CSV table of C-alpha atoms and ligand atoms in Angstrom, one decimal:
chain,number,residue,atom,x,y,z
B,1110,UNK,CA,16.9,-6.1,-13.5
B,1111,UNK,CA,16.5,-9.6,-12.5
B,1112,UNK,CA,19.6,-9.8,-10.8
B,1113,UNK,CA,18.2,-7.3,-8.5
B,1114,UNK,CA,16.4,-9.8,-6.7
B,1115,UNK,CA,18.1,-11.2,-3.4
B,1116,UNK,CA,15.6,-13.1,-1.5
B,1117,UNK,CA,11.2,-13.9,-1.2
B,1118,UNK,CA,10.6,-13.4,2.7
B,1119,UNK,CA,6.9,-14.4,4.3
B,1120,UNK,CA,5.4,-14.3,7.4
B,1121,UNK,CA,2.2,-16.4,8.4
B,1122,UNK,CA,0.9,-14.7,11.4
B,1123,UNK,CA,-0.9,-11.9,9.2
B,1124,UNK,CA,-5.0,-11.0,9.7
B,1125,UNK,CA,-6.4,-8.5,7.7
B,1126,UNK,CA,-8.8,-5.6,8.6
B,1127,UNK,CA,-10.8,-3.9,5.9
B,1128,UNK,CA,-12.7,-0.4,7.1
B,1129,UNK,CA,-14.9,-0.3,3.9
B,1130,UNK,CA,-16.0,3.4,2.8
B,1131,UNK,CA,-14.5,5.3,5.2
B,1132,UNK,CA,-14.9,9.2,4.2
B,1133,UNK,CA,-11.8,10.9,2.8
B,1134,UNK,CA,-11.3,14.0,4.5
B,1135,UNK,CA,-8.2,15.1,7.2
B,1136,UNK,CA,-8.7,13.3,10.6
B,1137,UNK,CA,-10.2,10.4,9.5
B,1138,UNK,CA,-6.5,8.4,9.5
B,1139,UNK,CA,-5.6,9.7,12.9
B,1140,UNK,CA,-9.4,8.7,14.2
B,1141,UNK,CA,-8.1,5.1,13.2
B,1142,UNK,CA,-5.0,4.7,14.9
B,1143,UNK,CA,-5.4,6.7,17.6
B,1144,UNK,CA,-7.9,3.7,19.5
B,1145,UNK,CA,-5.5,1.3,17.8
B,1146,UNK,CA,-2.2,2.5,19.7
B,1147,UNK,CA,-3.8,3.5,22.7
B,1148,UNK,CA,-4.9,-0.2,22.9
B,1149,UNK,CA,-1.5,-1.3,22.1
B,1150,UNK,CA,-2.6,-2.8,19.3
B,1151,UNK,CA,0.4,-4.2,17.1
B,1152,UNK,CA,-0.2,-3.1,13.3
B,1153,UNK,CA,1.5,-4.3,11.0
B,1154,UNK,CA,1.3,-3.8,6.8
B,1155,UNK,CA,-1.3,-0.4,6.4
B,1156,UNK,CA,-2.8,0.2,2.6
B,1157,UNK,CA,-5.4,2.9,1.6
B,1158,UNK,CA,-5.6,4.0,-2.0
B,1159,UNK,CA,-7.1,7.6,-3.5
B,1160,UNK,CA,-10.6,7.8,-3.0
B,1161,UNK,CA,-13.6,7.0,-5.2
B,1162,UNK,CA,-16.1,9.2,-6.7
B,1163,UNK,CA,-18.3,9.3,-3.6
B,1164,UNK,CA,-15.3,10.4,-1.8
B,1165,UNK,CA,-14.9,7.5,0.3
B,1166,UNK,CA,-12.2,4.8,0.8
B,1167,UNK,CA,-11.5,1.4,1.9
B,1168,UNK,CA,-8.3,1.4,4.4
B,1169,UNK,CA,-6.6,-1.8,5.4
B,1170,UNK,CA,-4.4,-3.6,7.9
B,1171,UNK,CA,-2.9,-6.2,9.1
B,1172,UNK,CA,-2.5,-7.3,13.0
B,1173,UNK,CA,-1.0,-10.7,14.3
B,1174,UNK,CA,-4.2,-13.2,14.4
B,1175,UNK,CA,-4.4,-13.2,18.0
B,1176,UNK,CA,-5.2,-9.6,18.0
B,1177,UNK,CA,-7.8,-9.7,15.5
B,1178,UNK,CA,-10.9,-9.6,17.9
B,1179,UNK,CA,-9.7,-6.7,20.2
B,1180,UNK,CA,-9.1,-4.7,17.0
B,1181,UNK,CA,-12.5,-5.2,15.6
B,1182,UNK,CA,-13.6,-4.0,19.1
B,1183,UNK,CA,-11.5,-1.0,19.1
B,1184,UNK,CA,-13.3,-0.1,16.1
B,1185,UNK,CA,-16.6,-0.8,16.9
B,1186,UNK,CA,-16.3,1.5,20.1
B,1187,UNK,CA,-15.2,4.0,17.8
B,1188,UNK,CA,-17.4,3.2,14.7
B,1189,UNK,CA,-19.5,7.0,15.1
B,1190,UNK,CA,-16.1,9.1,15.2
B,1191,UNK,CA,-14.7,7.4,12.2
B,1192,UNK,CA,-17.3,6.8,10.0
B,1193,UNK,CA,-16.9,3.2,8.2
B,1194,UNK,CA,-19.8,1.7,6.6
B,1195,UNK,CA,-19.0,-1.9,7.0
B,1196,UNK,CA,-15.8,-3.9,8.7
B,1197,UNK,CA,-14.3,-6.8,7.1
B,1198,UNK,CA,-12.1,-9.5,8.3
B,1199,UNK,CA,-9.6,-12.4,7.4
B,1200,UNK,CA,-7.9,-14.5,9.3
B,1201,UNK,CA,-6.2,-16.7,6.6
B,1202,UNK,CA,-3.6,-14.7,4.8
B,1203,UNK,CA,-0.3,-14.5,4.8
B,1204,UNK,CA,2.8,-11.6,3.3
B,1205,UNK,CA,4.8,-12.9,0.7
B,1206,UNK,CA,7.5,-10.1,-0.1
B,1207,UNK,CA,10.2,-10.2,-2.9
B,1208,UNK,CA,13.6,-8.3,-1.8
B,1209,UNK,CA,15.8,-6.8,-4.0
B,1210,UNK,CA,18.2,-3.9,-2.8
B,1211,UNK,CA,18.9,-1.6,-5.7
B,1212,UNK,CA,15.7,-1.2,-7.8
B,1213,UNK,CA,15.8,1.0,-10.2
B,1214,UNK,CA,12.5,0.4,-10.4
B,1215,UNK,CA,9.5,-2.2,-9.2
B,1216,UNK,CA,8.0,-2.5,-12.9
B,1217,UNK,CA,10.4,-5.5,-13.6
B,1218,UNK,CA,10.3,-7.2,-10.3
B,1219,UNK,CA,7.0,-7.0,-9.6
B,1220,UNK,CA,6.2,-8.5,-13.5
B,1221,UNK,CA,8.1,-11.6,-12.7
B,1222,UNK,CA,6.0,-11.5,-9.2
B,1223,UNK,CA,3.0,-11.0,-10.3
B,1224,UNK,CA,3.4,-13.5,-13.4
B,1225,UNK,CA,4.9,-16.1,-11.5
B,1226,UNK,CA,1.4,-16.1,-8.8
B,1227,UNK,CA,-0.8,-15.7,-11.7
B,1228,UNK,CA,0.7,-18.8,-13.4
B,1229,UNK,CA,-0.3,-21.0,-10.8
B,1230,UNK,CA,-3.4,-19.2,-10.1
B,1231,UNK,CA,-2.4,-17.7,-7.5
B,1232,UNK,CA,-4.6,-14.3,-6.6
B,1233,UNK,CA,-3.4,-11.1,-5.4
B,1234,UNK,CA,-5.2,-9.7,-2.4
B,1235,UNK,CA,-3.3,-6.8,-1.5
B,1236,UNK,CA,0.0,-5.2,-3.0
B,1237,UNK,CA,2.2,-2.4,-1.5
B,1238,UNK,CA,5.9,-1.7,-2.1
B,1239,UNK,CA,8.6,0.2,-0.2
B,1240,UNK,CA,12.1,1.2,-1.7
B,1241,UNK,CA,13.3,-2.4,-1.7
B,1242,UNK,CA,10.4,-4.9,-1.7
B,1243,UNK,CA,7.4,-6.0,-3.3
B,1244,UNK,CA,5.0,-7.6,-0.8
B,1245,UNK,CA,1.4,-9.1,-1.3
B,1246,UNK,CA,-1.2,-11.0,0.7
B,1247,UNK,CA,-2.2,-13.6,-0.7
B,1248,UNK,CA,-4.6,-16.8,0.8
B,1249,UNK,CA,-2.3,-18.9,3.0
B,1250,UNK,CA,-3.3,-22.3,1.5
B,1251,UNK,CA,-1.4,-21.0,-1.7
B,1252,UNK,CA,1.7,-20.0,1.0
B,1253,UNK,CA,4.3,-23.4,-0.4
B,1254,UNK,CA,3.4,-23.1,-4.1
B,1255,UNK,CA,3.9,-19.6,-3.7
B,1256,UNK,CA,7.3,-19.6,-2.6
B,1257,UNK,CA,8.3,-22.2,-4.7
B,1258,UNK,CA,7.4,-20.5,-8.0
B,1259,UNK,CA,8.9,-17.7,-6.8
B,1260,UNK,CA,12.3,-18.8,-6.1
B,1261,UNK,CA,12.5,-20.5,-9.4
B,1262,UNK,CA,11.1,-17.4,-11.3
B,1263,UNK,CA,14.0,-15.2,-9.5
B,1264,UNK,CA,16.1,-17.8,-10.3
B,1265,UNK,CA,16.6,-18.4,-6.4
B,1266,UNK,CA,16.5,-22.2,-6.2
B,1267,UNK,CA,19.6,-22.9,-8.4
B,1268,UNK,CA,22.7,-23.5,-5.7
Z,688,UNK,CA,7.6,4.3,20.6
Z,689,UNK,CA,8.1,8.0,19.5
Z,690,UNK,CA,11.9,7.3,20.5
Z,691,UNK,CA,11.5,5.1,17.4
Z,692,UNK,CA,11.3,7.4,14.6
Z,693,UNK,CA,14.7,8.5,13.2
Z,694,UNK,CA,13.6,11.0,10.1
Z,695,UNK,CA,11.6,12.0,7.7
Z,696,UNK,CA,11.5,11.9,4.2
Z,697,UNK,CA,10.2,12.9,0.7
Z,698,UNK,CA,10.0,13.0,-3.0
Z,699,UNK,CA,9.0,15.3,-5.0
Z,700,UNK,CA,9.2,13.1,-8.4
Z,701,UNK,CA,6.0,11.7,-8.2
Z,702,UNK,CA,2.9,11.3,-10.4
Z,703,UNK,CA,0.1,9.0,-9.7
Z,704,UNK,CA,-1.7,6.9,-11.5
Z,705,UNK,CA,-4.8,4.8,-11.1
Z,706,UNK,CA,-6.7,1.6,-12.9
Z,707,UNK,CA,-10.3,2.1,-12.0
Z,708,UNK,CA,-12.2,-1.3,-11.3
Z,709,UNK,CA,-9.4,-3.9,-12.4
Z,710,UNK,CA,-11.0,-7.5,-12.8
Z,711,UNK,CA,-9.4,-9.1,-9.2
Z,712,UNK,CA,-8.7,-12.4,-10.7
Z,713,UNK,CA,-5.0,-14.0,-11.3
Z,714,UNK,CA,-3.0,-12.4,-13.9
Z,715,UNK,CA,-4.6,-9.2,-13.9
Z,716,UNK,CA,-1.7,-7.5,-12.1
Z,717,UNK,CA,0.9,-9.3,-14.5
Z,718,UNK,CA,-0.8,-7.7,-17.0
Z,719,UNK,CA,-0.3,-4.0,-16.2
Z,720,UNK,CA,3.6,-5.0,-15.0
Z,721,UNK,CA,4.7,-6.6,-17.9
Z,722,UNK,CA,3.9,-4.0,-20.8
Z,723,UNK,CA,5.0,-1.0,-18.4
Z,724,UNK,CA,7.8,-3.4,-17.2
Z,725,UNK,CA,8.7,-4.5,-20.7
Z,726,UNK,CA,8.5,-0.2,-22.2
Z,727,UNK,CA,11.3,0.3,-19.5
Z,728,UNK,CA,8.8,2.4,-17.0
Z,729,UNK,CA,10.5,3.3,-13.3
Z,730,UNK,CA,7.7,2.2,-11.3
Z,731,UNK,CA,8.3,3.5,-7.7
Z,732,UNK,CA,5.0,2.7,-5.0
Z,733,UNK,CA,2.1,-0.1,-5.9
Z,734,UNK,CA,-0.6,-0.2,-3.8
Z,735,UNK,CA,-4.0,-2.3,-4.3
Z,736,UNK,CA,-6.5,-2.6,-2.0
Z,737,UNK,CA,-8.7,-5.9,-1.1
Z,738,UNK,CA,-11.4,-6.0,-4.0
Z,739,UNK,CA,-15.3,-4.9,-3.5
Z,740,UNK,CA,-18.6,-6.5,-4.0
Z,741,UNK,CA,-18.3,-6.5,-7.4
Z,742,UNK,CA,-15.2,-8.5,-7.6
Z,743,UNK,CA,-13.1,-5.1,-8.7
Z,744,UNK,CA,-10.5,-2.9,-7.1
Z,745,UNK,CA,-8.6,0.1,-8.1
Z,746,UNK,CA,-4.5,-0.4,-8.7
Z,747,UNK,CA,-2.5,2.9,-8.4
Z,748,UNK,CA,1.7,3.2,-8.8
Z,749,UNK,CA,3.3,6.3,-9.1
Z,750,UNK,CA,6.2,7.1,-11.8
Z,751,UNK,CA,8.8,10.2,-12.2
Z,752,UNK,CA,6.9,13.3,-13.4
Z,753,UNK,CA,8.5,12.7,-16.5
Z,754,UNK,CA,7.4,9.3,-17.7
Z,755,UNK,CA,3.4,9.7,-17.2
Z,756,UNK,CA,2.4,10.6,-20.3
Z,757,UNK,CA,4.6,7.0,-21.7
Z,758,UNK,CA,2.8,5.0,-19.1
Z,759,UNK,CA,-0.4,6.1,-19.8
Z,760,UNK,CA,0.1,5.3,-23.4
Z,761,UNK,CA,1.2,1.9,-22.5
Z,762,UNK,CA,-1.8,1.1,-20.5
Z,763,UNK,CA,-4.5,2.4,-22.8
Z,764,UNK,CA,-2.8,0.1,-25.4
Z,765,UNK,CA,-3.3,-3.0,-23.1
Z,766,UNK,CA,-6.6,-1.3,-22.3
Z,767,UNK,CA,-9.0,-4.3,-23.7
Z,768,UNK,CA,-6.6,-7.3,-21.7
Z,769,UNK,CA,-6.4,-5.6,-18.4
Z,770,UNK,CA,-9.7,-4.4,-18.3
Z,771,UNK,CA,-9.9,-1.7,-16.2
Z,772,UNK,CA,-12.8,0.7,-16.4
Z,773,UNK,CA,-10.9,4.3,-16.1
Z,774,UNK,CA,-7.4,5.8,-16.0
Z,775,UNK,CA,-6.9,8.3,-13.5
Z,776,UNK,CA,-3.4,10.4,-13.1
Z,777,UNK,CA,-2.4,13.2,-10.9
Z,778,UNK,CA,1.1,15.5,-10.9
Z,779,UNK,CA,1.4,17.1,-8.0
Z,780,UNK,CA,1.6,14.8,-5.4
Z,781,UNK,CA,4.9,14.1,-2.9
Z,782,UNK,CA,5.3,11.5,-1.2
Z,783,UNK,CA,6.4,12.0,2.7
Z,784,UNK,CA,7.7,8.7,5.0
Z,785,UNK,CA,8.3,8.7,8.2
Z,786,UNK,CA,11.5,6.0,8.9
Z,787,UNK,CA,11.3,4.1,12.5
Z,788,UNK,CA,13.9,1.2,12.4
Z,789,UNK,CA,12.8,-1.1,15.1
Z,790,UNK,CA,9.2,0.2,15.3
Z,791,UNK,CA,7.2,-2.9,17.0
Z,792,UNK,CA,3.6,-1.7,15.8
Z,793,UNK,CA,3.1,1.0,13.1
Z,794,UNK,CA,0.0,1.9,15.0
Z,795,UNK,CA,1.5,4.7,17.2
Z,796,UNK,CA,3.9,6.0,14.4
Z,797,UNK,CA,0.9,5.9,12.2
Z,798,UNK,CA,-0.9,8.0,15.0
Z,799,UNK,CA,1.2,10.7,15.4
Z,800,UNK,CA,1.5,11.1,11.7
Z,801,UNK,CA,-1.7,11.2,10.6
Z,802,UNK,CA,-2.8,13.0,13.8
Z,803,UNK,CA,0.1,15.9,12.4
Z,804,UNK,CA,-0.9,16.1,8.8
Z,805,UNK,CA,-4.9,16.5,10.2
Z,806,UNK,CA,-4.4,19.2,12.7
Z,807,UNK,CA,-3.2,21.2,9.6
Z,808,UNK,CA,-6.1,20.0,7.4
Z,809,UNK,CA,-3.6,17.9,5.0
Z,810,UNK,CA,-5.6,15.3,3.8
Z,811,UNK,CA,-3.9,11.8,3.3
Z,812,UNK,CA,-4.5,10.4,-0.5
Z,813,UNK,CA,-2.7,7.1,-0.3
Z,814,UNK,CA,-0.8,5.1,2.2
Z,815,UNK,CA,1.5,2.3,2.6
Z,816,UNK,CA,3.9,1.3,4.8
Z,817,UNK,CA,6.9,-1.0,5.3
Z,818,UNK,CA,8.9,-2.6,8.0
Z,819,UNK,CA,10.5,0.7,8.8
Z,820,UNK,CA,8.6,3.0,7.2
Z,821,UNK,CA,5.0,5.0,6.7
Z,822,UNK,CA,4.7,6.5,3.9
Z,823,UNK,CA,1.6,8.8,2.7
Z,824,UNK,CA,0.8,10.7,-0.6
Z,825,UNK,CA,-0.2,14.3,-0.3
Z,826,UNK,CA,-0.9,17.4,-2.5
Z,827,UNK,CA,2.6,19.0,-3.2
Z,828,UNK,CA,1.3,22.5,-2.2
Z,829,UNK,CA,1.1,21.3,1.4
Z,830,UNK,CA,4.8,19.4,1.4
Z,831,UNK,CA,6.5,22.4,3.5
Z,832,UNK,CA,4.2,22.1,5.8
Z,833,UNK,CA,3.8,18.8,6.3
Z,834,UNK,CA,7.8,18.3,6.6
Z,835,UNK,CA,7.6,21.2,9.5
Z,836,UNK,CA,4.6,19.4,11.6
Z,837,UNK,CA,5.7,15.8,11.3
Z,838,UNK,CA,9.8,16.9,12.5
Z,839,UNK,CA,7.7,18.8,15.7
Z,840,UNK,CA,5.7,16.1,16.2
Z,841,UNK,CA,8.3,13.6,16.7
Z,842,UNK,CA,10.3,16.0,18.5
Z,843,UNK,CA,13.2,15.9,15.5
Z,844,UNK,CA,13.4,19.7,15.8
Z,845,UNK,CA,15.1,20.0,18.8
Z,846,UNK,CA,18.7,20.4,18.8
Y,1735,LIG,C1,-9.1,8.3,4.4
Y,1735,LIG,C2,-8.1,9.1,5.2
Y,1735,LIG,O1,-6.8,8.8,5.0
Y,1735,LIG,C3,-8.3,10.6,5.1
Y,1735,LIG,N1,-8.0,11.0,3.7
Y,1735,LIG,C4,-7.3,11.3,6.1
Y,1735,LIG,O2,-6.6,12.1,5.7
Y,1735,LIG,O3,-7.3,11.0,7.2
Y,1736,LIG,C1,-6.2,-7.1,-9.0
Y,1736,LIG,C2,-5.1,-8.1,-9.2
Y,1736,LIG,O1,-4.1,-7.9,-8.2
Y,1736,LIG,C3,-5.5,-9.5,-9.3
Y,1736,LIG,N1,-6.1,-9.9,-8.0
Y,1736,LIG,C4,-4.3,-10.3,-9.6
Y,1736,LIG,O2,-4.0,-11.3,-8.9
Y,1736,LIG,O3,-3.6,-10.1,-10.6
């Protein structure tokens, strides 16, 4: 499985936007990024998991920093229609996403991933996967020890 | 942007599973990847959300229909070292992407799909996306449908 992996990628200009307790029921989505395009606002990374007992959910996602403010705004205007309780937002965190074409599955990868952060205390703020990645936001300060552990727990650093 | 999207896609194959409440400190996420890693579990999406108030957050990862009964029994063994308050599962869910290579924002791809699955009451359980893709778990009974709306809304139906 490890020689599945083929490259870590990253990219710095990453802001995150939380909608905390949004209510989980058809339209809410669509009430989201409806303002959002129509503002032309460029999204990037979006994650939303099932919902909790209360039937509510937290959806997140990430814009390029200088678009952070007219997002928020877009969602305030819009704040009845959708239904958050709270907004939440970071500016300082960057993607860090492990490639591998081929995965049979992300168990493996995302073990040596996720070990290799967690060695150098290194915590995982967000996670999603797609056929061939792993990617996580983590806090940028962490971005060089990050990458360096990760190319030498793939294995990526030896020439 | 709607020239952007080339297809959509789906997989029937999938069973969800959740952590309830995970601890969000380093090495919590190794934890549940190694042992499900380590029993030879295909792991296909991983989505975790930013944590709450409480310094907890739910982790869910879906496997083939097939291997949910192993994984579960993996993770109640490592119940007391992850630390996780509840395991939740589900079997009929599919997942449904919509592919765009090229796509600049996801926000208008995002739009039209979500705006699709609501106008036919399909309520969205979990999302993720990549660079070229938005994908979305929904119940399996509304899969047909789903496929039908989302080619007509990207205009993939015309010949
Ligand atoms: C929370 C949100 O995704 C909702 N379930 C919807 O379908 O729009
Ligand atoms: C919740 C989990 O992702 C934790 N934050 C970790 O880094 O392992």
């Amino acid at each position: 499985e490890q020689a599945v992996v083929s490259g870590v990628t990253y990219s710095r200009d990453e802001a995150k936007i939380t909608l905390r307790s949004v209510p989980d029921r058809p339209g809410i989505a669509a009430g989201i990024f409806g303002p959002l395009a129509e503002a032309a606002i460029n999204v990037d990374m979006i994650v939303q998991n099932i919902s909790s007992k209360e039937k509510t959910t937290d959806l997140t996602f990430t814009v390029g920093r200088a678009e952070v403010e007219r997002a928020l705004a877009v969602l305030e205007k819009h704040a009845e229609s959708i239904g958050y309780e709270e907004l939440a937002s970071e500016h300082n965190v960057v993607k860090v996403s492990v490639i591998g074409v081929g995965m049979r599955s992300h168990a493996g990868v995302a073990q040596t991933m996720f070990g290799a952060l967690a060695e150098k205390g290194i915590n995982i703020e967000v996670i999603t996967t797609s056929e061939i990645k792993v990617s996580v936001l983590i806090a940028e300060e962490y971005l060089e020890l990050a990458l360096r552990s990760l190319h030498s727990a793939y294995g990526l650093d030896k020439v």
